[in-house]
mmCIF file of C-alpha atoms and ligand atoms in Angstrom:
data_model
loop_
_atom_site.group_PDB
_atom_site.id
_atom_site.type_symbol
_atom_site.label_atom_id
_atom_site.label_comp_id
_atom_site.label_asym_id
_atom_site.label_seq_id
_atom_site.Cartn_x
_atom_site.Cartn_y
_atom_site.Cartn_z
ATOM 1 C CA UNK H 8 93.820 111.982 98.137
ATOM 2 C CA UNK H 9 94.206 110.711 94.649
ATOM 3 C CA UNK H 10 95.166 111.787 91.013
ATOM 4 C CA UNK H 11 92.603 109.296 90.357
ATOM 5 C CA UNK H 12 94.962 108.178 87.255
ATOM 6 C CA UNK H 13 94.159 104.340 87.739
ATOM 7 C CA UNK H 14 91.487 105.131 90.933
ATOM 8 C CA UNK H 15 87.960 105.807 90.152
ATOM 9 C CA UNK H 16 85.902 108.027 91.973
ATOM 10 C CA UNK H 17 82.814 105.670 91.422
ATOM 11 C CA UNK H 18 84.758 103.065 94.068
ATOM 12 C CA UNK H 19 83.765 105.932 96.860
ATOM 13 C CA UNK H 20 80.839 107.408 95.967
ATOM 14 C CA UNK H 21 79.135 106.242 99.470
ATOM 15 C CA UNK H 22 81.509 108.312 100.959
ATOM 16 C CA UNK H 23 80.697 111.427 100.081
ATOM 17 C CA UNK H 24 77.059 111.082 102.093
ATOM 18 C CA UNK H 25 79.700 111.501 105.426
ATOM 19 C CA UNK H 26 79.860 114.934 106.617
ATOM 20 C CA UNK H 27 83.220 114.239 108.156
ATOM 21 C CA UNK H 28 84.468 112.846 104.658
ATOM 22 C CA UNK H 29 86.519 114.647 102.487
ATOM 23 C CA UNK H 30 88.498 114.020 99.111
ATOM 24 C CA UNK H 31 91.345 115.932 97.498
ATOM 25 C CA UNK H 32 92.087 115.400 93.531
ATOM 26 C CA UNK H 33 95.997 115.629 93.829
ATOM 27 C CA UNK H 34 99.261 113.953 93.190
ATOM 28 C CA UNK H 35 100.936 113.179 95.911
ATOM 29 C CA UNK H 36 104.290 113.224 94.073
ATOM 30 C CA UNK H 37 103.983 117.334 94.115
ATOM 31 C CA UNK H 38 104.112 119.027 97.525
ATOM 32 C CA UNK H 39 101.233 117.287 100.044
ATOM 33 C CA UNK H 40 99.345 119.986 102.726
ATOM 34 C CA UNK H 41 96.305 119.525 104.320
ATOM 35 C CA UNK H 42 95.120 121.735 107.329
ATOM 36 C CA UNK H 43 94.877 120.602 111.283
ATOM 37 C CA UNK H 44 95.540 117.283 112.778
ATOM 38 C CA UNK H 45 96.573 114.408 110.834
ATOM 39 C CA UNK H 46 97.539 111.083 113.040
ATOM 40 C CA UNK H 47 97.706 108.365 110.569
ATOM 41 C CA UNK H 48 99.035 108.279 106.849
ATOM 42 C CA UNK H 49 98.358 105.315 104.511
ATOM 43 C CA UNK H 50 100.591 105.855 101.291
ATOM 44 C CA UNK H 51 99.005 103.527 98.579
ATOM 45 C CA UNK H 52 99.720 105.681 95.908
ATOM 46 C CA UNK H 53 100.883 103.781 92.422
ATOM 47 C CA UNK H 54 99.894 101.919 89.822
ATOM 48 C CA UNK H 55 100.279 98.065 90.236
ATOM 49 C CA UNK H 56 98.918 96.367 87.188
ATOM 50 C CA UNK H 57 102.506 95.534 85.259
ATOM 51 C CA UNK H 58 100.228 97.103 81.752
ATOM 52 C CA UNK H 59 99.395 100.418 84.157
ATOM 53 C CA UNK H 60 103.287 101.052 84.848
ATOM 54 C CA UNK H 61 104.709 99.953 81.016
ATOM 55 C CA UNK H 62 102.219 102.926 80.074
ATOM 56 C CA UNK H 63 103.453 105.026 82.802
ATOM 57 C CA UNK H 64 106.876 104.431 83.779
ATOM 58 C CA UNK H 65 108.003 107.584 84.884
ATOM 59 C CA UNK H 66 104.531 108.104 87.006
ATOM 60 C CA UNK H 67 105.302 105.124 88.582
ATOM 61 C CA UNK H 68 109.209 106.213 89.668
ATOM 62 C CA UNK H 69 107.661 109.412 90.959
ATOM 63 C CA UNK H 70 105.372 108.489 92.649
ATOM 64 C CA UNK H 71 107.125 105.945 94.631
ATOM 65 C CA UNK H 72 110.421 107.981 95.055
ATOM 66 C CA UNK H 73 109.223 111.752 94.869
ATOM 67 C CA UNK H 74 105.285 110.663 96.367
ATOM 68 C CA UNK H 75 107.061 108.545 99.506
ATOM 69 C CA UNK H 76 109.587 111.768 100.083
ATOM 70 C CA UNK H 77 106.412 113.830 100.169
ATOM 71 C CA UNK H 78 104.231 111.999 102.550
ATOM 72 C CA UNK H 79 107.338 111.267 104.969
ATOM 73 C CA UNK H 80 107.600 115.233 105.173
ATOM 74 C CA UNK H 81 104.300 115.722 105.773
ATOM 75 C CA UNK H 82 104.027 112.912 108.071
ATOM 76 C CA UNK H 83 107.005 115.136 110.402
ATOM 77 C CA UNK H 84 105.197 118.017 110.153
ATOM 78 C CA UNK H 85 102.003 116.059 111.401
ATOM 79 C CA UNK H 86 103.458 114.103 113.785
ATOM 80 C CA UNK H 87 101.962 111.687 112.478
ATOM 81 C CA UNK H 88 102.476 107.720 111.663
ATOM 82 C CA UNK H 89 102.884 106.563 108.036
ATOM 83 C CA UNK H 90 102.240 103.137 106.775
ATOM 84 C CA UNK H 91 103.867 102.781 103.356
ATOM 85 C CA UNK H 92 102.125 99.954 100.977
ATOM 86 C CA UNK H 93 105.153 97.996 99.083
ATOM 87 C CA UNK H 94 104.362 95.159 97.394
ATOM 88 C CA UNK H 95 105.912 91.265 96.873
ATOM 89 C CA UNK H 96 107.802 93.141 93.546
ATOM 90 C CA UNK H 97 110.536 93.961 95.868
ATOM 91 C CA UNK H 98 111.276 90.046 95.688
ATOM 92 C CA UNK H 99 111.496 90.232 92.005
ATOM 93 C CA UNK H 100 111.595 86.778 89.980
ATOM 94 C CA UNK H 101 112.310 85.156 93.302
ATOM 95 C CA UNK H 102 114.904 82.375 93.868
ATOM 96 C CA UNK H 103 114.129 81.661 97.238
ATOM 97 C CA UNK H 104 110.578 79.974 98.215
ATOM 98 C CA UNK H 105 108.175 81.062 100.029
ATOM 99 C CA UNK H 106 109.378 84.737 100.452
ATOM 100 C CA UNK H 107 110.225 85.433 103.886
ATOM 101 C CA UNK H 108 110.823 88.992 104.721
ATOM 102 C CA UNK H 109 114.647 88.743 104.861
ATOM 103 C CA UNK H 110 115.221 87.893 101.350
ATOM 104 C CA UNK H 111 116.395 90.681 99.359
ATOM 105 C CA UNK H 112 114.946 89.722 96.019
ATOM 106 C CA UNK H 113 116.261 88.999 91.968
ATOM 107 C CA UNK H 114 115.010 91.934 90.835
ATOM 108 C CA UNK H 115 116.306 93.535 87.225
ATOM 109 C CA UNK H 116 116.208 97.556 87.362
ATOM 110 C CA UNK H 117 116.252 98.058 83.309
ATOM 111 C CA UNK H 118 113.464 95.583 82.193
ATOM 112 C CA UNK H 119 109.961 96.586 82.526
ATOM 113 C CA UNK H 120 109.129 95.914 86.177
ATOM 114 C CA UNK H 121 112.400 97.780 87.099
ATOM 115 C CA UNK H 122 110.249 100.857 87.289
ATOM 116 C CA UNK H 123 107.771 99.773 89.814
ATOM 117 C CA UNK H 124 110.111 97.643 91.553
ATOM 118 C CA UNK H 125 113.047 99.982 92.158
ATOM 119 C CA UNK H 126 110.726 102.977 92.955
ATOM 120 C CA UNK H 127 109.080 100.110 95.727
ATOM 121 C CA UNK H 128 112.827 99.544 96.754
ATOM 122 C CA UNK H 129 113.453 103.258 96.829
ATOM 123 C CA UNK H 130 109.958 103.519 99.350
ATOM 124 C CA UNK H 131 111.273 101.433 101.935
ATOM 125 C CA UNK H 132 114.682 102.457 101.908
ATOM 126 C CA UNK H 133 113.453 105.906 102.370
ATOM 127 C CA UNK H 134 110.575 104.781 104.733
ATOM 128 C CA UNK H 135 113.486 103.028 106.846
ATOM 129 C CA UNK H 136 115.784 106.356 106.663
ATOM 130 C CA UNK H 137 112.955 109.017 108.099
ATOM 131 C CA UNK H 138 112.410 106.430 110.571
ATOM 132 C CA UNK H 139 116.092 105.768 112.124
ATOM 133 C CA UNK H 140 117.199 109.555 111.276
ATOM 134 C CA UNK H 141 114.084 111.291 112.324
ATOM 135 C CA UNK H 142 112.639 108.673 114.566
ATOM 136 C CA UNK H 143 109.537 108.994 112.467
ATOM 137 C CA UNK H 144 106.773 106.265 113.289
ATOM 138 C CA UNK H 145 106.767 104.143 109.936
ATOM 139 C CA UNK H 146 105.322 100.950 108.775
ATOM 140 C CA UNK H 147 105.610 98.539 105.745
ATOM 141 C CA UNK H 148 103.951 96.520 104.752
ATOM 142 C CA UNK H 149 104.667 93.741 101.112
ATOM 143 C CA UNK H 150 101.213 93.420 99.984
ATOM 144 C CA UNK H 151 101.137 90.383 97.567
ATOM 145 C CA UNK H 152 98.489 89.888 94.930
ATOM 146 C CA UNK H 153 95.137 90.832 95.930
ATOM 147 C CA UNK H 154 91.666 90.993 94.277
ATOM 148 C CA UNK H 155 88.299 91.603 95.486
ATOM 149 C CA UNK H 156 85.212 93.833 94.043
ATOM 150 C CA UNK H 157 85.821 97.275 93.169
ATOM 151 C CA UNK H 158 89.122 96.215 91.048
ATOM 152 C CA UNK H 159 89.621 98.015 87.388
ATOM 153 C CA UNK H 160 88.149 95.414 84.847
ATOM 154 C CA UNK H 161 90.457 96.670 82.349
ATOM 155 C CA UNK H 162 94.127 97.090 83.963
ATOM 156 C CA UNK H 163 95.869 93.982 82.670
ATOM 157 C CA UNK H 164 95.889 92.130 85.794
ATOM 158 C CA UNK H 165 94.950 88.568 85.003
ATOM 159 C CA UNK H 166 91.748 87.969 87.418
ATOM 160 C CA UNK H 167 89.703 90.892 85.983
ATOM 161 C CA UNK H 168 91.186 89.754 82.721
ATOM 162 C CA UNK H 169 90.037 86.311 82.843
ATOM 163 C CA UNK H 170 86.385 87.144 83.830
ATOM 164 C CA UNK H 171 86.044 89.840 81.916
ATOM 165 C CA UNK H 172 87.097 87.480 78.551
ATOM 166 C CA UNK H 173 84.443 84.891 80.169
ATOM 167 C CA UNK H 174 81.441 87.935 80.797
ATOM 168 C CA UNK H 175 82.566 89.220 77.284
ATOM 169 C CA UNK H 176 81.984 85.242 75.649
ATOM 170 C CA UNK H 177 86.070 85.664 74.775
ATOM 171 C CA UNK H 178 88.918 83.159 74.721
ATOM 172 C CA UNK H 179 90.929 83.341 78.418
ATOM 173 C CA UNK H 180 94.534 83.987 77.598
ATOM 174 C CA UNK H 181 96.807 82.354 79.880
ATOM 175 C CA UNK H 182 100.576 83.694 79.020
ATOM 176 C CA UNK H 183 103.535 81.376 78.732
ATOM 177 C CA UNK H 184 102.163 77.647 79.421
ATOM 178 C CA UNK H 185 100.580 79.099 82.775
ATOM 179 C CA UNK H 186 102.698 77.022 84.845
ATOM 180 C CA UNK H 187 104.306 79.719 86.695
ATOM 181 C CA UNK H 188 102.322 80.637 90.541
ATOM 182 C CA UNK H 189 100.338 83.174 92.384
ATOM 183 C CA UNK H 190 99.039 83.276 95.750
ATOM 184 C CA UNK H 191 95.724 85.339 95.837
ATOM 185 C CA UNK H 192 94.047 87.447 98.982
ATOM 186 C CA UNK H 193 90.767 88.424 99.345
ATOM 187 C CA UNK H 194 90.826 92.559 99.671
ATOM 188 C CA UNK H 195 88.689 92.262 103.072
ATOM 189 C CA UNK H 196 91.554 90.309 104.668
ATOM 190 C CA UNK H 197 94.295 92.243 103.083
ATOM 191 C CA UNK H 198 93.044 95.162 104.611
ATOM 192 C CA UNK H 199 92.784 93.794 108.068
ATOM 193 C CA UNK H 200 96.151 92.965 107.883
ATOM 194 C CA UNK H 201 97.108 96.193 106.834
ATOM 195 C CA UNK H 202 95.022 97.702 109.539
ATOM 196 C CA UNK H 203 96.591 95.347 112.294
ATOM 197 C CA UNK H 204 100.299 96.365 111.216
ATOM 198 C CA UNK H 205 99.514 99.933 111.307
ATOM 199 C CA UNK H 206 98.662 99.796 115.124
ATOM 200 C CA UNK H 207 101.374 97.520 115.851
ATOM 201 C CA UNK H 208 104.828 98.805 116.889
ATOM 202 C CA UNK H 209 106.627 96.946 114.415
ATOM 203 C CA UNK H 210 108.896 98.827 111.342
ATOM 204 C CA UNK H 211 110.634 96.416 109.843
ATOM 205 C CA UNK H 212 108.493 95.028 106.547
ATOM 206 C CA UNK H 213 105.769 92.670 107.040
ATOM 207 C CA UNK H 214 104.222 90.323 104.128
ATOM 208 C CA UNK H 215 100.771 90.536 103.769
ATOM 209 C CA UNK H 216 99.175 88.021 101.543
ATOM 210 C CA UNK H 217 97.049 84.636 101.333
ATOM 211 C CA UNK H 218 99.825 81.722 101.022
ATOM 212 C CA UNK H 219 97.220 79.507 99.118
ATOM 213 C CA UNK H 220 99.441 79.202 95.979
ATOM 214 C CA UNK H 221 98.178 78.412 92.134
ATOM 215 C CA UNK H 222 99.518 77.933 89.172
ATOM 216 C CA UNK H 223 97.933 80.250 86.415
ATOM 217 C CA UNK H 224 97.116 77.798 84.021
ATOM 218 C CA UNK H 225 94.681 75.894 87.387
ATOM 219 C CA UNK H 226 93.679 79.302 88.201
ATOM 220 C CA UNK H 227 92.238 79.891 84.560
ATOM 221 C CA UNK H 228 90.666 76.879 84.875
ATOM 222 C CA UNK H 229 88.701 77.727 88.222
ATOM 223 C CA UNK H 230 87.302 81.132 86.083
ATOM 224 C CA UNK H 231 86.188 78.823 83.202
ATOM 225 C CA UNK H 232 84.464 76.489 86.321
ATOM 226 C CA UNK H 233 83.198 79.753 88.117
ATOM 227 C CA UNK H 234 81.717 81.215 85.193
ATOM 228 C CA UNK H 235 80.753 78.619 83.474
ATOM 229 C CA UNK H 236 81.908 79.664 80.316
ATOM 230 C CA UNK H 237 82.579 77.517 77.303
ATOM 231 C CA UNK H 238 85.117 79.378 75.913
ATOM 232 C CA UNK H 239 88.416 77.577 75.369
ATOM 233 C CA UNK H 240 91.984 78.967 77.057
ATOM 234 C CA UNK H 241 94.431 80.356 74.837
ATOM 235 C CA UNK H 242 98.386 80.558 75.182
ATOM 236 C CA UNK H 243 99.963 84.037 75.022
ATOM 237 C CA UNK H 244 104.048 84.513 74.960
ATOM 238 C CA UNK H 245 104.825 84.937 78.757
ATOM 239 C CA UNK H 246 105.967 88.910 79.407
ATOM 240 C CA UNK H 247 109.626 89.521 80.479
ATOM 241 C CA UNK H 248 110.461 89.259 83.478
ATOM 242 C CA UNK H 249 107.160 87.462 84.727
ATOM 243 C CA UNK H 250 108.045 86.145 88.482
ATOM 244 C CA UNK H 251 107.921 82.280 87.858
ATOM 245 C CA UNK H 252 107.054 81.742 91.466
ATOM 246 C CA UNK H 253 105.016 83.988 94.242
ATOM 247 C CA UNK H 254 104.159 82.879 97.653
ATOM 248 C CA UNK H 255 104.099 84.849 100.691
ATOM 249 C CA UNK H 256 105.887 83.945 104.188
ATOM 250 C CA UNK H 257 103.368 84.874 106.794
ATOM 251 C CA UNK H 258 104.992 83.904 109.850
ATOM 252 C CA UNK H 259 105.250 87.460 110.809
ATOM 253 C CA UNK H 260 102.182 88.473 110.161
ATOM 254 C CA UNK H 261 100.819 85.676 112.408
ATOM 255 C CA UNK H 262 103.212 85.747 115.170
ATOM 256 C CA UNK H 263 103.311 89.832 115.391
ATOM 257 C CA UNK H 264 99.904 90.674 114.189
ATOM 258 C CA UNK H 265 97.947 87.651 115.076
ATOM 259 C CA UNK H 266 96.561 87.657 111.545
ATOM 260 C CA UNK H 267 96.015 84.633 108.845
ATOM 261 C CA UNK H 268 93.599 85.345 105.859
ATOM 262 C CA UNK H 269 90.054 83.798 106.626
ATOM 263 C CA UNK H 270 88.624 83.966 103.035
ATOM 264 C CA UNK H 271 89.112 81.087 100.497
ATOM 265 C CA UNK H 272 89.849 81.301 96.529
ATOM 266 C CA UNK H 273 86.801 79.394 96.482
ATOM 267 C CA UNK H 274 84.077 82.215 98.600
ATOM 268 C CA UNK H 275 86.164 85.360 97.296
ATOM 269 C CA UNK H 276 86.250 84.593 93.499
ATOM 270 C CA UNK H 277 82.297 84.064 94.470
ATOM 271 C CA UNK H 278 81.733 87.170 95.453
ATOM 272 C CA UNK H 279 83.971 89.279 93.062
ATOM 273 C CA UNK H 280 82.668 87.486 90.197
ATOM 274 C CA UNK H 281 79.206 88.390 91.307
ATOM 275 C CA UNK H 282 80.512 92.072 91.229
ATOM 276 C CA UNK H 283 81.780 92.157 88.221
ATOM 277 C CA UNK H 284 78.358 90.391 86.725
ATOM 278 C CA UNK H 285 76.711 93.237 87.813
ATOM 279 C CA UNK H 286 78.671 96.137 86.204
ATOM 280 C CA UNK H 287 77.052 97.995 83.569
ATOM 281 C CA UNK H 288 77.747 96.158 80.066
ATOM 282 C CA UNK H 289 79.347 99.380 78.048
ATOM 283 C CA UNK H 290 81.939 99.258 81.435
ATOM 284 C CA UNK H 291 82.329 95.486 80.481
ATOM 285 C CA UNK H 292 83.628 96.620 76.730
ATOM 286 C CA UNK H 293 85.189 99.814 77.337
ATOM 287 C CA UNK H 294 89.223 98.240 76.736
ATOM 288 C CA UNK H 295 90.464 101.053 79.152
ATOM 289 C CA UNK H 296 88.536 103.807 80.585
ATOM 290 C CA UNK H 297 91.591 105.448 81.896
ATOM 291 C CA UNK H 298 92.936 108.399 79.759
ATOM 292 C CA UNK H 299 96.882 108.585 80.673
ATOM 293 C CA UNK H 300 98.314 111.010 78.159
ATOM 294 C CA UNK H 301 96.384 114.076 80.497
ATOM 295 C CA UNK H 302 98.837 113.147 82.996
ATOM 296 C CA UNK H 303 102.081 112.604 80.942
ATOM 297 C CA UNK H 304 104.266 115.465 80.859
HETATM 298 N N1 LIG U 402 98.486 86.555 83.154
HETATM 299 C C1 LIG U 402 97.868 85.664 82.274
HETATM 300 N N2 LIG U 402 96.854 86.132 81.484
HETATM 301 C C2 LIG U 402 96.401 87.415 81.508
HETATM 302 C C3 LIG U 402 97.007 88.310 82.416
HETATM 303 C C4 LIG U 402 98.048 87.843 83.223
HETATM 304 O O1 LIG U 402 98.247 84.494 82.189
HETATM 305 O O2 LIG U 402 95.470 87.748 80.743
HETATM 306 C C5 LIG U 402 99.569 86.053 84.023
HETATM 307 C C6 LIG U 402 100.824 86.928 84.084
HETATM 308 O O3 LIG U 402 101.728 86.601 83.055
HETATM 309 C C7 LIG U 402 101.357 86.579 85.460
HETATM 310 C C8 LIG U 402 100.110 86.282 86.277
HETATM 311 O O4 LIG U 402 99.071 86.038 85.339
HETATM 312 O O5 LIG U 402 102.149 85.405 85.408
HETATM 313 C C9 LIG U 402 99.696 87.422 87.205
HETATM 314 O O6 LIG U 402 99.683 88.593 86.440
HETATM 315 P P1 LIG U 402 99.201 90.004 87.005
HETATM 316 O O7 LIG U 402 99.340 90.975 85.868
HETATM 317 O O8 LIG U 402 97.853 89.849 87.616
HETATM 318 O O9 LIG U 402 100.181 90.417 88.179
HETATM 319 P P2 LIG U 402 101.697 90.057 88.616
HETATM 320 O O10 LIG U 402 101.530 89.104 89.732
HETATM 321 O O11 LIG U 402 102.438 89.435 87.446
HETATM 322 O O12 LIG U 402 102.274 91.351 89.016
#
């Protein structure tokens, strides 16, 4: 189920050849019903590129307050367990490093994460209150950055933005002087972790993310060595707000899922690289594909 206004229905094309697949165009943040047994919900409903949810704010609120409300009703009805994706944002501009799952975060509600970080905040408060009140079976898990191949090449985030400058022969703008950090997970082990924490019996919040930490100005340079491009990196003023530090805690994960990533920057830049080579070239210069005023009202 998606309003498919950051998705892409190209990303699951080979899964309409499944007779037992089936897709509804809706958004989730008006009322959710689908008919017979449902036994698992995965809520990753938002966008989660900071440029998606500046264009969309109140989207983004909805869908995180209004969407969650939604599913966790619908999840009742089904009897059915919900995993809830929240993200590292809930840490905000952290002041304590790594993030462990007990830190409550420096976030600010009125700049221009507030609206993706609150509505996150909102999630699992909400996730945590259908689970004590109505002893709903709930999971969260803190999903910290993540990239891999099917990822929009035009939402703002800064791999797809880096490669796509270096496929387009552009300058690679690094913002601020690129000394503040990211810790990047390959989407294959993401999802395992993801997968693991759903059939655990654990509620409480779990990190998810690959502790391997870089600073953005090294990380631009690994895209200029991947590619091979001989275009120069360029300084851009550093947004408001931009989290000067991000590393996830994964004791949890390990000790309660048995999970660790397995993939390294080095073999899952490889491989997404190699998927964004082979896009079609008028997806390479299309600045944004995605159409948001049909879904701003
Ligand atoms: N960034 C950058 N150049 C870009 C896009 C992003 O230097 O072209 C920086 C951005 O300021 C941030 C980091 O890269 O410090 C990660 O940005 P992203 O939008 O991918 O996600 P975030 O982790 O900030 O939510």
């Amino acid at each position: 189920m998606d309003n498919l206004i950051t998705g892409d229905l190209r990303n699951i094309e080979h899964l309409f050849k499944h007779t037992d697949f089936e897709f509804y165009h809706h958004d989730v943040s008006k009322f959710v019903h689908v008919s017979g047994d449902i036994h698992y919900i995965l809520h990753f409903a938002s966008p989660a590129s900071p440029i998606d949810y500046l264009k969309i704010p109140i989207q983004t609120l909805k869908v995180g307050s209004l969407g969650t409300h939604n599913l966790l009703g619908f999840a009742r009805v089904k009897k059915a367990r919900i995993l809830v994706a929240s993200t590292s944002e809930v840490y905000g501009d952290p002041l304590v490093h790594p993030q462990t799952e007990e830190y409550y975060g420096n976030v600010n509600p009125v700049g221009p994460r507030g609206v993706y970080d609150e509505a996150k905040r909102f999630q699992e408060a909400i996730t945590m209150a259908y689970h004590t009140y109505h002893q709903l079976e709930t999971r969260i898990v803190r999903i910290f950055n993540t990239y891999g191949p099917r990822m929009r090449l035009n939402d703002g985030r800064v791999l797809p933005a880096l490669i796509g400058q270096a496929l387009r022969g552009e300058d690679l703008t690094v913002f601020g002087d690129g000394s503040q950090t990211r810790s990047f997970c390959y989407v294959d082990d993401q999802v395992d972790g993801i997968y693991k924490l759903l059939l655990s019996d654990y509620a409480m919040p779990v990190n998810i993310g690959n502790p391997d930490e870089i600073t953005i100005l090294d990380f631009a340079k690994e895209i200029v060595q991947l590619t091979g491009t001989s275009q120069k990196i360029v300084y851009k003023p550093l947004p408001k707000d931009d989290p000067k530090q991000r590393q996830p805690d994964i004791t949890k994960a390990k000790n309660i899922l048995g999970w660790a990533p397995k993939f390294s920057r080095e073999d899952g830049l490889k491989i997404t690289y190699n998927y964004f080579k082979s896009l079609p070239k008028e997806l390479l210069h299309q600045r944004d594909h995605k159409n948001f005023d049909q879904f701003i009202r």
